[in-house]
Short mmCIF file of C-alpha atoms in Angstrom, two decimals:
data_model
loop_
_atom_site.label_atom_id
_atom_site.label_comp_id
_atom_site.label_asym_id
_atom_site.label_seq_id
_atom_site.Cartn_x
_atom_site.Cartn_y
_atom_site.Cartn_z
CA ILE A 1 0.02 0.02 -0.17
CA ASN A 2 1.04 3.67 -1.06
CA SER A 3 -0.15 6.25 0.38
CA THR A 4 0.38 10.37 0.14
CA SER A 5 -3.11 10.53 1.64
CA ALA A 6 -3.41 13.79 3.30
CA GLY A 7 -6.50 12.58 5.18
CA SER A 8 -6.37 9.06 7.58
CA LEU A 9 -5.41 6.16 6.29
CA PHE A 10 -6.42 3.65 7.91
CA THR A 11 -9.85 4.29 9.94
CA PHE A 12 -11.61 2.12 12.37
CA ASN A 13 -15.04 4.10 13.68
CA ASN A 14 -17.78 1.27 15.77
CA ALA A 15 -15.22 -1.70 14.12
CA ASP A 16 -15.55 -5.08 16.26
CA GLY A 17 -14.90 -6.96 13.96
CA THR A 18 -11.58 -8.77 13.34
CA TYR A 19 -8.87 -7.10 10.89
CA SER A 20 -6.00 -8.12 9.13
CA VAL A 21 -3.07 -5.67 6.76
CA THR A 22 -0.69 -8.32 6.07
CA GLY A 23 1.04 -5.64 2.45
CA ALA A 24 3.84 -3.18 2.91
CA ILE A 25 2.62 0.24 4.29
CA ASN A 26 4.50 3.00 2.83
CA HIS A 27 2.42 6.14 3.51
CA ASN A 28 3.34 10.25 3.68
CA GLY A 29 0.32 11.96 4.50
CA GLY A 30 -2.21 12.77 7.02
CA THR A 31 -2.53 10.01 9.89
CA GLY A 32 -1.44 6.44 9.77
CA VAL A 33 -3.23 4.68 11.67
CA VAL A 34 -6.60 6.08 13.99
CA VAL A 35 -9.51 3.86 16.38
CA ASP A 36 -12.08 5.77 17.48
CA ALA A 37 -13.21 5.39 21.30
CA PRO A 38 -16.24 2.98 20.59
CA SER A 39 -14.15 0.09 18.49
CA SER A 40 -13.09 -3.22 21.04
CA GLY A 41 -12.54 -5.39 17.99
CA ALA A 42 -8.81 -6.82 16.70
CA VAL A 43 -6.83 -4.36 14.26
CA THR A 44 -3.36 -6.30 13.18
CA PHE A 45 -0.46 -4.66 11.40
CA SER A 46 1.40 -8.27 10.18
CA GLY A 47 3.24 -6.81 7.00
CA ALA A 48 7.50 -6.64 7.03
CA SER A 49 7.17 -3.31 6.62
CA LYS A 50 5.25 -0.81 7.99
CA VAL A 51 6.07 3.36 7.49
CA PHE A 52 3.71 5.84 8.55
CA ASN A 53 5.57 9.26 7.76
CA SER A 54 2.44 11.82 8.97
CA GLY A 55 4.36 15.25 8.84
CA THR A 56 2.74 17.50 11.07
CA GLY A 57 -0.06 15.40 12.68
CA PRO A 58 -0.42 12.33 14.87
CA ALA A 59 0.29 9.20 13.11
CA ILE A 60 -1.15 6.47 15.12
CA SER A 61 -4.35 6.64 17.44
CA MET A 62 -6.17 4.52 19.83
CA ALA A 63 -8.68 5.11 22.20
CA GLY A 64 -11.22 1.80 21.49
CA SER A 65 -11.22 -0.52 24.10
CA GLY A 66 -9.99 -3.86 21.75
CA THR A 67 -6.47 -5.15 20.71
CA LEU A 68 -4.38 -2.93 18.34
CA SER A 69 -1.22 -4.63 17.33
CA PHE A 70 2.05 -4.12 14.76
CA THR A 71 3.86 -7.63 14.50
CA GLY A 72 6.86 -9.05 12.42
CA GLY A 73 9.18 -5.71 13.05
CA GLY A 74 9.45 -2.67 10.12
CA LEU A 75 7.35 -0.28 11.73
CA ASP A 76 8.40 3.71 11.19
CA ILE A 77 6.87 6.15 12.31
CA ASP A 78 7.90 9.15 11.85
CA THR A 79 6.24 13.25 13.22
CA THR A 80 8.04 16.62 13.48
CA THR A 81 5.47 18.24 15.75
CA ASP A 82 2.23 15.84 17.38
CA THR A 83 2.43 12.73 19.72
CA ALA A 84 3.84 10.14 17.17
CA PHE A 85 1.73 7.36 18.94
CA ARG A 86 -1.17 7.49 21.23
CA ALA A 87 -2.48 4.51 23.00
CA THR A 88 -5.74 6.35 25.86
CA GLY A 89 -7.03 2.39 25.80
CA GLY A 90 -7.54 -0.82 24.74
CA THR A 91 -4.74 -3.41 24.51
CA VAL A 92 -1.26 -2.33 22.03
CA ILE A 93 1.12 -5.27 20.90
CA VAL A 94 4.63 -4.40 18.87
CA THR A 95 6.61 -7.26 18.00
CA GLY A 96 9.33 -7.83 16.08
CA ALA A 97 12.92 -6.35 14.98
CA ASN A 98 13.95 -2.92 14.25
CA ASN A 99 10.55 -0.73 15.15
CA ARG A 100 11.59 2.99 16.14
CA ILE A 101 9.94 6.07 17.03
CA ASP A 102 11.61 9.59 15.01
CA THR A 103 9.40 12.48 15.46
CA THR A 104 11.39 16.35 15.43
CA THR A 105 9.48 18.11 18.42
CA GLY A 106 6.31 15.90 19.00
CA GLN A 107 5.49 13.32 21.72
CA ILE A 108 7.67 9.98 20.49
CA LEU A 109 4.84 7.90 22.21
CA ASN A 110 2.15 8.22 25.20
CA LEU A 111 0.18 5.13 26.25
CA SER A 112 -2.37 6.30 29.07
CA GLY A 113 -4.64 3.23 30.61
CA VAL A 114 -3.19 0.23 27.99
CA THR A 115 -2.55 -3.42 28.37
CA ALA A 116 0.88 -4.60 26.52
CA GLY A 117 -0.60 -7.92 25.46
CA THR A 118 0.95 -11.08 24.46
CA GLY A 119 4.24 -10.23 23.43
CA GLY A 120 4.47 -7.23 24.73
CA ILE A 121 5.62 -3.81 22.98
CA ASN A 122 8.93 -3.46 21.36
CA PHE A 123 10.64 -0.20 19.95
CA ALA A 124 14.55 -0.62 18.94
CA SER A 125 14.73 3.18 18.55
CA LEU A 126 12.69 6.76 20.08
CA THR A 127 14.13 9.71 18.60
CA ALA A 128 12.80 13.02 19.50
CA THR A 129 15.87 15.31 17.98
CA GLY A 130 14.36 18.27 19.38
CA THR A 131 12.93 20.18 22.02
CA VAL A 132 9.42 18.99 23.02
CA THR A 133 5.99 20.59 24.37
CA ASP A 134 5.05 17.73 26.35
CA ASN A 135 6.41 14.26 28.23
CA ALA A 136 8.74 12.69 25.78
CA ILE A 137 7.95 9.85 26.55
CA LEU A 138 4.98 9.04 28.65
CA LEU A 139 3.78 5.40 30.10
CA SER A 140 0.73 5.90 32.42
CA ASN A 141 -0.16 3.03 34.56
CA LEU A 142 0.87 0.65 31.36
CA THR A 143 -0.51 -2.93 32.76
CA GLY A 144 0.46 -6.02 30.90
CA ASP A 145 3.83 -7.14 28.60
CA ALA A 146 6.87 -5.93 28.66
CA PHE A 147 7.62 -2.33 27.52
CA SER A 148 11.30 -2.16 25.54
CA GLY A 149 12.32 1.61 24.07
CA GLY A 150 15.23 0.86 22.16
CA THR A 151 17.78 3.65 22.77
CA VAL A 152 15.87 6.42 23.41
CA ASN A 153 17.55 10.21 22.12
CA ILE A 154 15.34 13.22 23.44
CA GLY A 155 16.49 17.15 22.51
CA GLY A 156 15.20 17.89 25.76
CA THR A 157 11.62 19.31 26.53
CA SER A 158 10.16 22.41 27.59
CA GLY A 159 7.04 22.97 30.37
CA ALA A 160 7.94 23.25 34.05
CA ALA A 161 5.40 19.92 33.69
CA ASN A 162 7.29 18.52 31.32
CA ASP A 163 10.02 15.27 32.10
CA GLY A 164 11.82 13.31 28.66
CA ILE A 165 10.68 10.74 29.95
CA LYS A 166 7.85 10.15 32.42
CA VAL A 167 6.85 5.88 34.14
CA SER A 168 3.11 7.00 37.16
CA THR A 169 1.17 4.03 37.43
CA GLY A 170 1.17 0.38 36.16
CA THR A 171 2.69 -3.09 36.75
CA ALA A 172 4.44 -3.84 33.52
CA ALA A 173 8.43 -4.68 33.20
CA ILE A 174 9.86 -1.23 31.62
CA ASN A 175 12.95 -1.65 30.19
CA PHE A 176 15.12 1.74 27.97
CA GLY A 177 18.56 0.89 26.48
CA ALA A 178 20.98 3.94 26.40
CA THR A 179 19.26 7.00 27.00
CA THR A 180 20.22 10.46 26.21
CA ILE A 181 18.03 13.60 27.11
CA GLY A 182 18.96 16.64 27.04
CA ALA A 183 17.35 20.10 29.48
CA ALA A 184 13.85 19.04 30.44
CA GLY A 185 11.34 21.21 31.92
CA SER A 186 10.53 19.60 34.65
CA ASN A 187 12.42 16.24 35.13
CA ALA A 188 14.79 13.90 32.43
CA ILE A 189 12.74 10.58 33.99
CA GLU A 190 10.81 10.91 36.93
CA LEU A 191 8.75 7.74 38.11
CA LEU A 192 6.25 8.31 40.07
CA ASN A 193 3.89 5.94 42.68
CA SER A 194 5.32 3.45 40.13
CA GLY A 195 4.64 -0.77 40.48
CA SER A 196 6.68 -1.38 37.53
CA ALA A 197 10.39 -2.88 37.23
CA VAL A 198 12.01 0.00 35.05
CA THR A 199 15.46 -0.43 34.03
CA PHE A 200 17.47 1.65 31.99
CA GLY A 201 21.20 0.62 30.25
CA THR A 202 23.96 3.74 29.54
CA MET A 203 22.84 7.17 30.12
CA ASN A 204 24.01 10.85 30.23
CA LEU A 205 21.42 12.91 31.15
CA SER A 206 21.41 16.26 31.19
CA GLY A 207 20.12 19.20 33.58
CA GLY A 208 16.21 20.65 34.35
CA GLY A 209 13.91 22.30 35.37
CA GLY A 210 13.75 20.40 38.64
CA SER A 211 15.68 17.43 40.14
CA THR A 212 17.14 15.39 36.87
CA VAL A 213 16.12 11.76 38.73
CA VAL A 214 12.88 11.81 40.15
CA ILE A 215 11.75 8.30 41.88
CA ASP A 216 8.80 9.50 43.97
CA GLY A 217 6.66 7.03 45.62
CA SER A 218 7.31 3.56 43.48
CA THR A 219 8.24 0.45 44.74
CA GLY A 220 9.26 -1.96 41.89
CA PRO A 221 12.48 -1.74 41.76
CA VAL A 222 14.84 0.38 39.38
CA THR A 223 18.40 -0.14 38.02
CA LEU A 224 20.53 3.03 36.29
CA GLY A 225 23.06 2.28 33.69
CA LEU A 226 26.11 3.72 34.09
CA GLY A 227 26.87 7.23 32.18
CA THR A 228 26.45 10.66 33.66
CA ILE A 229 23.88 11.75 35.11
CA THR A 230 23.63 16.02 35.45
CA ALA A 231 22.37 18.46 38.36
CA THR A 232 21.46 21.89 36.92
CA GLY A 233 20.58 24.24 39.84
CA ALA A 234 21.07 24.65 43.48
CA ALA A 235 18.36 23.14 44.34
CA ASN A 236 18.14 20.31 42.83
CA HIS A 237 19.60 16.66 42.83
CA ALA A 238 20.96 14.36 40.55
CA VAL A 239 18.54 11.74 42.07
CA SER A 240 15.85 12.09 44.51
#
């Protein structure tokens, strides 16, 4: 499937069936996939190559109570200023190799109230080259199977409440590889009331408006890799 449509390539409204897209996708236009809130069905994209370049709009939007799956690897999501992958309900599965998200200043990933299905949610890399005006990566109340974010590069965030990576509540195991985050509006990393086991690889974290790494009310084990964690300002801490 080759598309340059300015509209959504795949839209699922009130979809309660089973849907399977098996071919390769190369989309350069508007939103790639939209699943609306009333949808309770299962949608699977299983082609070896799935490219969604949505420009200034969101690429993937999942609000349904069913399941959205990207299997077989080769998921390549690119946006400039909007959220690349947003899911606020249901079950999400991303499996296989070479899955990646790249934005300029758009939020990379927002998984809120989502269950990671069998096989988990797996990315090789998550990147924002510029300063994101939101939490660059938000994992809120993520449950189910494990999440793997791969190599993370975030230019920075702006706004007093916005972190590079924020993990709140939830119980799914979370793993990031080598993690580089520029100056953050708030914290480079915040783990808030989380029950997840969270692991980071090598770290290169600049300071921000708050302490660089904040662990607040979380009960799951946290592993921070070797590297450099810089605190900015006399009142802030590298790890608190």
